[in-house]
mmCIF file of N, CA and C in Angstrom:
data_model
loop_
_atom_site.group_PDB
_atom_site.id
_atom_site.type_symbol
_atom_site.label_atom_id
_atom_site.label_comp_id
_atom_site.label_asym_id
_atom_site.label_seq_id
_atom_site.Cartn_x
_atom_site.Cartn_y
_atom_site.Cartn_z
ATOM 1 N N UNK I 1 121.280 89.254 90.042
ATOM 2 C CA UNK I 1 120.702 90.552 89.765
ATOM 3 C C UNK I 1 119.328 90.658 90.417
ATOM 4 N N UNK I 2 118.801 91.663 90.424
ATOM 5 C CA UNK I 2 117.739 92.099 91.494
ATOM 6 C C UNK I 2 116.487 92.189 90.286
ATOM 7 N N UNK I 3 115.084 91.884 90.744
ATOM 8 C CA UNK I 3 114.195 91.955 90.054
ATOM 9 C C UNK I 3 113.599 93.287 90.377
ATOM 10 N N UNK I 4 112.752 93.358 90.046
ATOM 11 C CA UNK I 4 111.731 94.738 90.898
ATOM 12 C C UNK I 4 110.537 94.371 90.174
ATOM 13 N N UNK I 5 109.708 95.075 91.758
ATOM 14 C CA UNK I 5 107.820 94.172 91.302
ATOM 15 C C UNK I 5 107.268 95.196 91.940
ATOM 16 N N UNK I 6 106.369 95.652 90.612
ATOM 17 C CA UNK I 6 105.707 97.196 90.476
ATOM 18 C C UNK I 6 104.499 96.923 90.790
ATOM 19 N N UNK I 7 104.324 97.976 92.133
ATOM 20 C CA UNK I 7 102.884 98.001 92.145
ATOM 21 C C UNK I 7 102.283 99.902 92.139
ATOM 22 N N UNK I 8 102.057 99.807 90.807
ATOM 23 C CA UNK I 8 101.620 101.314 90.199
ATOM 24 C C UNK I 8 100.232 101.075 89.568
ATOM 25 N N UNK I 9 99.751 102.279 89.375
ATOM 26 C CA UNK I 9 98.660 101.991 88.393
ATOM 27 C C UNK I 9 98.725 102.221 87.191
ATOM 28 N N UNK I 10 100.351 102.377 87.110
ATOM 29 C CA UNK I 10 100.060 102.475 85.057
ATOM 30 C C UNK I 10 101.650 101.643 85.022
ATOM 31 N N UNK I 11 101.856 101.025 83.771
ATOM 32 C CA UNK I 11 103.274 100.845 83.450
ATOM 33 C C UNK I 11 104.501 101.472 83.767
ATOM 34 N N UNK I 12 105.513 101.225 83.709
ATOM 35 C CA UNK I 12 106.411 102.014 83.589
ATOM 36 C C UNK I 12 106.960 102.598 82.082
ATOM 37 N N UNK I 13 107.882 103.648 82.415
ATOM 38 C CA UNK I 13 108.178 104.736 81.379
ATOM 39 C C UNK I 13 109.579 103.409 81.035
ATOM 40 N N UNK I 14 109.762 104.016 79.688
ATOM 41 C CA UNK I 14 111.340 103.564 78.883
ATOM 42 C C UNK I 14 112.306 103.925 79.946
ATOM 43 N N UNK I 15 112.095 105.335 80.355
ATOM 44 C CA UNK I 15 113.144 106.524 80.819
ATOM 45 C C UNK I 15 113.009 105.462 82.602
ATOM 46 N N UNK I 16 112.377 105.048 83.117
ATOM 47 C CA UNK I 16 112.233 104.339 84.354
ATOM 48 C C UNK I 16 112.414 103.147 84.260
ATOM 49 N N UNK I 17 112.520 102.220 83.154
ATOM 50 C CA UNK I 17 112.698 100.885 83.080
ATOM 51 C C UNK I 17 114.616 101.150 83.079
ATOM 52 N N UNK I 18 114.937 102.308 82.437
ATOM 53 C CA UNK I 18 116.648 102.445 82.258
ATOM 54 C C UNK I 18 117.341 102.433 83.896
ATOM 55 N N UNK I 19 116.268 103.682 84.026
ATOM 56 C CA UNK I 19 116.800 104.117 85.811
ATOM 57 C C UNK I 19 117.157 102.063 86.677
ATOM 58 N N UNK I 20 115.815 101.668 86.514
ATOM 59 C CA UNK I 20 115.961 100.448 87.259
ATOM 60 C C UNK I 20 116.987 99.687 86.839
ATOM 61 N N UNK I 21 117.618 99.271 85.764
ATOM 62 C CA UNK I 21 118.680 98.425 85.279
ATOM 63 C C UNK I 21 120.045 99.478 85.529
ATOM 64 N N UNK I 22 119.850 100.596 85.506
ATOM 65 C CA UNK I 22 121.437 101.146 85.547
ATOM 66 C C UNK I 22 121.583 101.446 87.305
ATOM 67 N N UNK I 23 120.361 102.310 87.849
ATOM 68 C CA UNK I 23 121.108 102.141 89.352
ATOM 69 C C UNK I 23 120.875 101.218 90.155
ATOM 70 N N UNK I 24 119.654 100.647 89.630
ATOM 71 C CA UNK I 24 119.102 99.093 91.011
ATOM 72 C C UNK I 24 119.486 98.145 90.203
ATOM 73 N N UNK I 25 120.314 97.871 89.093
ATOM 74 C CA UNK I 25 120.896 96.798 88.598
ATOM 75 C C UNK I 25 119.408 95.376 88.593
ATOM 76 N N UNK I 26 118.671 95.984 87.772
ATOM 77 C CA UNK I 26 117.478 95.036 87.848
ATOM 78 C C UNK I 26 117.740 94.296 86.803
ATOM 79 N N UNK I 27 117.305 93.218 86.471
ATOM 80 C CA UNK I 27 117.144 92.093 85.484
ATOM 81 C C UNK I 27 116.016 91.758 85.226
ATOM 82 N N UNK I 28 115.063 92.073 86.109
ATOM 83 C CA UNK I 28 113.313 91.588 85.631
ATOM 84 C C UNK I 28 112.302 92.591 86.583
ATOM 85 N N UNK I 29 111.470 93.255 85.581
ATOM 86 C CA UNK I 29 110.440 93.354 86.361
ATOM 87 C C UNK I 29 109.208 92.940 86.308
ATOM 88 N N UNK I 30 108.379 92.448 87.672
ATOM 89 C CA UNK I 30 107.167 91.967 87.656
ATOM 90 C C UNK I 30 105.935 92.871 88.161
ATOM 91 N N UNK I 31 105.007 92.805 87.350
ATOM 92 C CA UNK I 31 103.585 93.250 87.269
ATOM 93 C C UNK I 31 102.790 92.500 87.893
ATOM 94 N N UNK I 32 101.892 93.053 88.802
ATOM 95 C CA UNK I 32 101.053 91.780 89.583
ATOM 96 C C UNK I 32 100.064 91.486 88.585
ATOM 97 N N UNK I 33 99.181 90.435 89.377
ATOM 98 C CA UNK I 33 98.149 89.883 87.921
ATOM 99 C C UNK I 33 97.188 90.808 88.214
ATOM 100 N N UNK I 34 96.690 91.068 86.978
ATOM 101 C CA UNK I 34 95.349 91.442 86.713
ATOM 102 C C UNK I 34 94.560 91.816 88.076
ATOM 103 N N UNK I 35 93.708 90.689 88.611
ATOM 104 C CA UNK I 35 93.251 91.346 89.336
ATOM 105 C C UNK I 35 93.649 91.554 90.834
ATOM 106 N N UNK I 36 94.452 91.451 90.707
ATOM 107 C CA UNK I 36 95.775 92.085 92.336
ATOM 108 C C UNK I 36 95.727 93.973 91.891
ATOM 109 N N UNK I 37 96.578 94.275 90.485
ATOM 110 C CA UNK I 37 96.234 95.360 90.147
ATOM 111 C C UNK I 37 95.034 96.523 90.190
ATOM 112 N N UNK I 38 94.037 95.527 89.732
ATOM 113 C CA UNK I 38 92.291 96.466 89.742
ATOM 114 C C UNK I 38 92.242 96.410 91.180
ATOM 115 N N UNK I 39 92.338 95.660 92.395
ATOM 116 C CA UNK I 39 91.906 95.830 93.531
ATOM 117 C C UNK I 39 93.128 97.018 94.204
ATOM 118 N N UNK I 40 94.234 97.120 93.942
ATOM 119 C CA UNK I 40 95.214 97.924 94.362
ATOM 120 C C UNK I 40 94.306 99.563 93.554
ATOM 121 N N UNK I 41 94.155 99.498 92.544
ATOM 122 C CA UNK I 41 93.931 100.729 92.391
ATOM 123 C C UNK I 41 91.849 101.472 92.441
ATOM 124 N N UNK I 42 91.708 100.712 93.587
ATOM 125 C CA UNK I 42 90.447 100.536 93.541
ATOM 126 C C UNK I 42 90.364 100.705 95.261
ATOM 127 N N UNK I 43 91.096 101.224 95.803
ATOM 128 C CA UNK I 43 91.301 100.820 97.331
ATOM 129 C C UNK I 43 89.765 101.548 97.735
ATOM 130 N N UNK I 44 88.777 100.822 98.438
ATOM 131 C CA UNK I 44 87.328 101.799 98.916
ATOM 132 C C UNK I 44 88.106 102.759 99.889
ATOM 133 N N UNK I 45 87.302 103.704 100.086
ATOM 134 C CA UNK I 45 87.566 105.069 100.327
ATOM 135 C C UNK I 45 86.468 104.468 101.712
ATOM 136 N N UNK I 46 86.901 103.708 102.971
ATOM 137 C CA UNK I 46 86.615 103.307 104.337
ATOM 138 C C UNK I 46 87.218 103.528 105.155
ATOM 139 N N UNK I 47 86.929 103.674 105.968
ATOM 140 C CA UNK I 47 87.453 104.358 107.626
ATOM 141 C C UNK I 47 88.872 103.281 107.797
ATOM 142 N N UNK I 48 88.537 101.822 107.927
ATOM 143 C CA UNK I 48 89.096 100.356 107.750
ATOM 144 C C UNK I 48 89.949 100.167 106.698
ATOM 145 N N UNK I 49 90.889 99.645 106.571
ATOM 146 C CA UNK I 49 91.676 99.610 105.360
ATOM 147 C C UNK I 49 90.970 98.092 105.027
ATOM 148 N N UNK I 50 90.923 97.681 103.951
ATOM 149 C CA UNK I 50 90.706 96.243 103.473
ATOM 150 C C UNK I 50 92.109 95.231 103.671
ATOM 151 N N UNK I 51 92.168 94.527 104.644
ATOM 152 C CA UNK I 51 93.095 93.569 105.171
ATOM 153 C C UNK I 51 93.538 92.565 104.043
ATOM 154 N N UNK I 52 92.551 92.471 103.295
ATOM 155 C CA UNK I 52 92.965 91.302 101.735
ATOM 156 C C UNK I 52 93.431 91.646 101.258
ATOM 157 N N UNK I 53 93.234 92.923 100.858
ATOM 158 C CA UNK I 53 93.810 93.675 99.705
ATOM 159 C C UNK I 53 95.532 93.094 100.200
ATOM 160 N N UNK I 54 95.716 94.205 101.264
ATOM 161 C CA UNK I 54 97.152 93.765 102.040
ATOM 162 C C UNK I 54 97.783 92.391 101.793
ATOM 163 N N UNK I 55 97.413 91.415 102.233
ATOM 164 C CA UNK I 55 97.326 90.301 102.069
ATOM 165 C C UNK I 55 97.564 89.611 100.905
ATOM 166 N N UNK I 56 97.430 90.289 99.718
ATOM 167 C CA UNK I 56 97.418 89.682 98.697
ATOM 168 C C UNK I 56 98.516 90.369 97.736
ATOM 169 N N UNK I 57 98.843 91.569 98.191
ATOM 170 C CA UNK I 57 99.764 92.172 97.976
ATOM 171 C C UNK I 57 101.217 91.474 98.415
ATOM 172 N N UNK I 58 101.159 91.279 99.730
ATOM 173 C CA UNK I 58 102.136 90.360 100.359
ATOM 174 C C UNK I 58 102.366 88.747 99.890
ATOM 175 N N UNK I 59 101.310 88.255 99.562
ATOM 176 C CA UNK I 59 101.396 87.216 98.839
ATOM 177 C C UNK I 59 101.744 87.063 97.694
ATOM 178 N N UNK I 60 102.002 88.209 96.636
ATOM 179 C CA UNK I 60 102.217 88.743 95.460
ATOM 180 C C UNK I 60 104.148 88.874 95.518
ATOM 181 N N UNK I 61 104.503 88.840 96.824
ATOM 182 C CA UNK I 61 105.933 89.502 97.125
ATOM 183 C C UNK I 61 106.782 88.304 97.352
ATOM 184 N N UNK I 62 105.653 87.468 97.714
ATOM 185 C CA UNK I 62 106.180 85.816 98.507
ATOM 186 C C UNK I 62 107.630 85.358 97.694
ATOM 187 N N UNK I 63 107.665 85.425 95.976
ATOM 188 C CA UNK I 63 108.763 85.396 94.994
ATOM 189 C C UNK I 63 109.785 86.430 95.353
ATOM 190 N N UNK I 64 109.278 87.729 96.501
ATOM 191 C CA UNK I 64 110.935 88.267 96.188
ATOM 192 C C UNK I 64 111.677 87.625 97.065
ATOM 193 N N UNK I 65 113.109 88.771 96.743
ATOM 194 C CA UNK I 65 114.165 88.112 97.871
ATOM 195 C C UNK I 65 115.131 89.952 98.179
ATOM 196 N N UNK I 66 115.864 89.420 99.535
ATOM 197 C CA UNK I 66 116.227 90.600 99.874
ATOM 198 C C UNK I 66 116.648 91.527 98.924
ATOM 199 N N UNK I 67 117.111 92.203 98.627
ATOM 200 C CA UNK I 67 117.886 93.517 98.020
ATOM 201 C C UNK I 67 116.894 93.914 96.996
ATOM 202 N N UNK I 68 115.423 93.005 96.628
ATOM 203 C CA UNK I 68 115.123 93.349 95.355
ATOM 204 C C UNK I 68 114.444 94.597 95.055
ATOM 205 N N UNK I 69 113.707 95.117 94.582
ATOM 206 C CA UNK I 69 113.192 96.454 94.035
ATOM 207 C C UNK I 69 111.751 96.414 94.191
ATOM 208 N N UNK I 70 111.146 97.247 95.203
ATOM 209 C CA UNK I 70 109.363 97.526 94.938
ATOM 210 C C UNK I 70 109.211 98.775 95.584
ATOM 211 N N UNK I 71 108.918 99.040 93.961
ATOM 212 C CA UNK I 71 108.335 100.315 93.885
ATOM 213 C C UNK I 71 106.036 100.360 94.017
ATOM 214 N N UNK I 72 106.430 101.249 94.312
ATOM 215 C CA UNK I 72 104.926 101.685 95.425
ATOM 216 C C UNK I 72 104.676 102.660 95.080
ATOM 217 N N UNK I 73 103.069 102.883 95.356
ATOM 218 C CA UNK I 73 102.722 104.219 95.135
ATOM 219 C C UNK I 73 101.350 103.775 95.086
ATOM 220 N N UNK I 74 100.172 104.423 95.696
ATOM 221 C CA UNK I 74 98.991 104.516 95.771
ATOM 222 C C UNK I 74 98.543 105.249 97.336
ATOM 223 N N UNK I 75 97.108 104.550 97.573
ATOM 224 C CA UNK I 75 96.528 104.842 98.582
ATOM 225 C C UNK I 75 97.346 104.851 99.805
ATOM 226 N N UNK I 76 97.444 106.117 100.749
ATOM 227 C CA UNK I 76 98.581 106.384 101.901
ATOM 228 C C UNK I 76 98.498 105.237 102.550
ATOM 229 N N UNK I 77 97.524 105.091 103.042
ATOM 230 C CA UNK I 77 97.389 104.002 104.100
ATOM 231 C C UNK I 77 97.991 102.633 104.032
ATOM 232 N N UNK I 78 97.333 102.182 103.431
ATOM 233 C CA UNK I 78 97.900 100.702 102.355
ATOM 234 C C UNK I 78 99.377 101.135 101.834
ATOM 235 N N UNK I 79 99.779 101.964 101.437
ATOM 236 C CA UNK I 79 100.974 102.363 101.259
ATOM 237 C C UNK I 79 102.223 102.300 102.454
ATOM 238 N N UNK I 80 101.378 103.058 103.129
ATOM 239 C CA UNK I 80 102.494 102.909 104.636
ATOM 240 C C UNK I 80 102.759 101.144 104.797
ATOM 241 N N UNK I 81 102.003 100.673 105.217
ATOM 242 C CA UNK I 81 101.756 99.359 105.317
ATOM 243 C C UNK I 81 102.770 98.235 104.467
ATOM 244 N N UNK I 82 102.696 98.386 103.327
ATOM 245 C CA UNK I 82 103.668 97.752 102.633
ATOM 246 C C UNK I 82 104.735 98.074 102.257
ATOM 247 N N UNK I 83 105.083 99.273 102.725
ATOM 248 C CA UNK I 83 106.400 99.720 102.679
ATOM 249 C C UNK I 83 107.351 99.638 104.155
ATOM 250 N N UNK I 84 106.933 99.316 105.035
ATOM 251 C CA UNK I 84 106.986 98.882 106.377
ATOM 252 C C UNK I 84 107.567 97.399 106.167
ATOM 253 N N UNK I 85 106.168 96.790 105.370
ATOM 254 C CA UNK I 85 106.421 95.151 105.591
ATOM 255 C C UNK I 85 107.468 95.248 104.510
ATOM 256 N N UNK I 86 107.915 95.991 103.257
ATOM 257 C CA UNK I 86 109.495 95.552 102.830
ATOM 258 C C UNK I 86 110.476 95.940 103.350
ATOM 259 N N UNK I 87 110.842 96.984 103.841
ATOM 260 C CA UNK I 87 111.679 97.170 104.877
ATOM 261 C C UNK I 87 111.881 96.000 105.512
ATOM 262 N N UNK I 88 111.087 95.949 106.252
ATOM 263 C CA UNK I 88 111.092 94.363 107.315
ATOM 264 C C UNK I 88 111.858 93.452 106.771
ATOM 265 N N UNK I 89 111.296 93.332 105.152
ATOM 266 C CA UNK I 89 111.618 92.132 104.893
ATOM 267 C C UNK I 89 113.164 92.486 103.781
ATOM 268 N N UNK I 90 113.766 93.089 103.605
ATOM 269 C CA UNK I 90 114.835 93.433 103.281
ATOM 270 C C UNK I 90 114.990 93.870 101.394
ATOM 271 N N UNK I 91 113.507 94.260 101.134
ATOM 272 C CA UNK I 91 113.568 94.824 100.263
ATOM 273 C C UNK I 91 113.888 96.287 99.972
ATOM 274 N N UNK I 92 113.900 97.123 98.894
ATOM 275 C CA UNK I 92 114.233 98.222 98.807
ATOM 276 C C UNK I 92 113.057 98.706 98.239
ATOM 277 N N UNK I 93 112.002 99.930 99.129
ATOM 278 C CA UNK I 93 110.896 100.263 98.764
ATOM 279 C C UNK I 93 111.574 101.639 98.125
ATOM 280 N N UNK I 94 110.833 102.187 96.944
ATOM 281 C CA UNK I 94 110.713 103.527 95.688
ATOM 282 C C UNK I 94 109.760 103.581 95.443
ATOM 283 N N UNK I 95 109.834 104.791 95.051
ATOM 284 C CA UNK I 95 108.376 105.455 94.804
ATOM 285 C C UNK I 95 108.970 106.521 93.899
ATOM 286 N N UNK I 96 108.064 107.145 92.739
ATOM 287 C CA UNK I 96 108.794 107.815 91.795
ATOM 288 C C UNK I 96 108.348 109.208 92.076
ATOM 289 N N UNK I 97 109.748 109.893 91.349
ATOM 290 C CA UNK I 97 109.849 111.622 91.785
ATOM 291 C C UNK I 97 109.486 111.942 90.199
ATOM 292 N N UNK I 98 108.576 113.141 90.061
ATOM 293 C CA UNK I 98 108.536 113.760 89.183
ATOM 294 C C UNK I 98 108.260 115.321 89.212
ATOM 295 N N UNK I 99 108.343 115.655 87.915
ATOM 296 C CA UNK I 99 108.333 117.113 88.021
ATOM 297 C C UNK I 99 107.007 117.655 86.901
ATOM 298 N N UNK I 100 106.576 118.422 87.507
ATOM 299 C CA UNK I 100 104.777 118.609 86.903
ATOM 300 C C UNK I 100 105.416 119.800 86.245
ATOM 301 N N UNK I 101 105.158 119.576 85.032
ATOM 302 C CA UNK I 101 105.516 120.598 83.810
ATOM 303 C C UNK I 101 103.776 121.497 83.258
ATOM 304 N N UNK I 102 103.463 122.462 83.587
ATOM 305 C CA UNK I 102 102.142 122.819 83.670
ATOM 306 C C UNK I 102 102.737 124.195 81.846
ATOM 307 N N UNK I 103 101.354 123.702 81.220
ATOM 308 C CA UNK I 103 101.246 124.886 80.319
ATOM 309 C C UNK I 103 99.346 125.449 80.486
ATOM 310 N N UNK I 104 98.978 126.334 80.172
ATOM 311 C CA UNK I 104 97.585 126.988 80.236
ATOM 312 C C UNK I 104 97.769 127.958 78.726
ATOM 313 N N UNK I 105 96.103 127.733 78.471
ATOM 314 C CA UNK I 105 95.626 128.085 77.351
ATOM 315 C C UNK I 105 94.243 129.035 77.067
ATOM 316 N N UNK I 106 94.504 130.535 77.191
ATOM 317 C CA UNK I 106 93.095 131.045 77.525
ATOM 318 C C UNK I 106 92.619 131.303 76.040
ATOM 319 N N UNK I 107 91.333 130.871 76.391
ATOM 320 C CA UNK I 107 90.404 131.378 74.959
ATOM 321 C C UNK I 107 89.727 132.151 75.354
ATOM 322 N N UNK I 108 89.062 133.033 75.145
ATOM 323 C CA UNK I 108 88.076 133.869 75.344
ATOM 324 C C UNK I 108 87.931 133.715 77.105
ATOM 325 N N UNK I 109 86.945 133.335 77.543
ATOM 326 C CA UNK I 109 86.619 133.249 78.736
ATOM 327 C C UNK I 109 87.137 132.006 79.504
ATOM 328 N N UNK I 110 86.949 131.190 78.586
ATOM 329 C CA UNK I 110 87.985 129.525 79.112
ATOM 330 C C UNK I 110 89.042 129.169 79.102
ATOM 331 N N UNK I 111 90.155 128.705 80.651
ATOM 332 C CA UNK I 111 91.112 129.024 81.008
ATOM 333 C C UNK I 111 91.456 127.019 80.795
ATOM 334 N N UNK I 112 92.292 127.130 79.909
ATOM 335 C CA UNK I 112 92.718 125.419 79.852
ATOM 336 C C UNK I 112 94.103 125.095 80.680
ATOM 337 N N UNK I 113 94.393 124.088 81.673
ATOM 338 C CA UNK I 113 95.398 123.969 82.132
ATOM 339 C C UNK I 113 95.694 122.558 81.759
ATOM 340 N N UNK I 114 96.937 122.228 81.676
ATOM 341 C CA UNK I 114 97.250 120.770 80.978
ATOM 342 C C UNK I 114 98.802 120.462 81.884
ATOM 343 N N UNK I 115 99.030 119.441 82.548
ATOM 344 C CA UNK I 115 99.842 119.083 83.516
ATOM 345 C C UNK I 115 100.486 117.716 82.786
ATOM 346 N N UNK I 116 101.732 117.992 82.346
ATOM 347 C CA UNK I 116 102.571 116.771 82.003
ATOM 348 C C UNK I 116 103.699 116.367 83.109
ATOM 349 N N UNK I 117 103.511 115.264 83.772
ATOM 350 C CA UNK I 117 104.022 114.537 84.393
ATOM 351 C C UNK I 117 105.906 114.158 84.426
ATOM 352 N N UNK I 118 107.070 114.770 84.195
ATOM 353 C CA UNK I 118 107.877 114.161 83.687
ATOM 354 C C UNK I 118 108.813 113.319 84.998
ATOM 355 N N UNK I 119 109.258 111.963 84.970
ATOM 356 C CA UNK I 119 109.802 110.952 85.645
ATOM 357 C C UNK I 119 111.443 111.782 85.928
ATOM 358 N N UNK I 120 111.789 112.057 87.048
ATOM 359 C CA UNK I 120 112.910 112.776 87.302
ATOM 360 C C UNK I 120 113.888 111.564 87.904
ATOM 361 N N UNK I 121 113.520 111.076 88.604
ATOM 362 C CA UNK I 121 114.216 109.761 89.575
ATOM 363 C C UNK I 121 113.183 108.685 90.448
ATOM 364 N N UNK I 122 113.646 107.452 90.830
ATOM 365 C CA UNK I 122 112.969 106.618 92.012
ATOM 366 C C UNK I 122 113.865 107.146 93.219
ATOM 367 N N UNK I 123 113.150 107.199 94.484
ATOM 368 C CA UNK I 123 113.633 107.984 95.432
ATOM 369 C C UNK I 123 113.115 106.660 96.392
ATOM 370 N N UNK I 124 114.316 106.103 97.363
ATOM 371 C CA UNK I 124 113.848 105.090 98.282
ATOM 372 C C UNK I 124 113.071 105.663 99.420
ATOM 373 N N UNK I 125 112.441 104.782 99.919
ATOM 374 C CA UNK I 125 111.588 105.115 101.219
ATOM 375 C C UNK I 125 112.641 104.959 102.064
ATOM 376 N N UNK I 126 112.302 105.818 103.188
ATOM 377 C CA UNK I 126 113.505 105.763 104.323
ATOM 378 C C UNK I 126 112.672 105.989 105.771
ATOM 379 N N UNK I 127 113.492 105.111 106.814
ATOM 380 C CA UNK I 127 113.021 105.547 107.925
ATOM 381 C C UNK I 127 113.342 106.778 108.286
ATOM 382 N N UNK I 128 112.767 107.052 109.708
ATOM 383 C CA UNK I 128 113.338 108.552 110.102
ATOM 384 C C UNK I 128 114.543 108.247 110.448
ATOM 385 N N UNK I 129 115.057 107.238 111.099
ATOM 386 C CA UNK I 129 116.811 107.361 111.568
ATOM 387 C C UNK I 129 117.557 107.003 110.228
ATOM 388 N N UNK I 130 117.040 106.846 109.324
ATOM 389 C CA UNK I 130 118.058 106.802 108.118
ATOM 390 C C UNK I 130 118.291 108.135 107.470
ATOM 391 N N UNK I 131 117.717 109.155 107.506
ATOM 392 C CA UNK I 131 117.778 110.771 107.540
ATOM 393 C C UNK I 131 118.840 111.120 108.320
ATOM 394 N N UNK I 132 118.492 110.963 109.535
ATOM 395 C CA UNK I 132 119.122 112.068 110.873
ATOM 396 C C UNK I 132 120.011 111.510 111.273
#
């Protein structure tokens, strides 16, 4: 069975831990440590991407094996990047689809907007010739 190793900045949902065991047939998922996490969601805002960061991310992956599950999502750049290097390496990169459920609340002059997030599906990364 296939693991999957999340690199998000928050946990996963009940409703997304199901998705992973019923369509990616997962058996484990892994959380990077501590501070692999704070530096992933901390990416500096530089012209340069930080090469460690990368690096340590990839070193974080060293335990998978082909078919397994990493899901992604952050900073574009760094993003492209490691979704490239699983491809390469015969993993299956996701990234999650959701649907922004918006309600607003006017009081008097103050207009409140409140945006709930809901988890619709993981949607794989694909090259362009896997489209067309």
């Amino acid at each position: 069975m296939a693991k999957a190793f999340c690199l998000l900045n928050h946990s996963l949902t009940n409703n997304q831990i199901a998705e992973l065991k019923e369509k990616f047939l997962v058996s484990e998922i892994i959380y990077p440590p501590e501070e692999l996490s704070v530096s992933w969601s901390q990416i500096p805002a530089t012209e340069s991407l930080d090469a460690d960061i990368i690096k340590n991310v990839i070193a974080w992956l060293d335990n998978s094996e082909k078919n397994d599950v990493f899901i992604i999502q952050g900073e574009f750049g760094s993003t492209f990047i490691l979704v490239d290097y699983s491809l390469q390496k015969g993993l299956i990169p996701v990234h999650a689809v959701t649907k922004r459920v918006e309600t607003e609340e006017v009081n008097g002059e103050t207009v409140c907007r409140h945006y709930v997030f809901q988890h619709v599906c993981f949607r794989k990364y694909a090259r362009i010739n896997d489209l067309f």
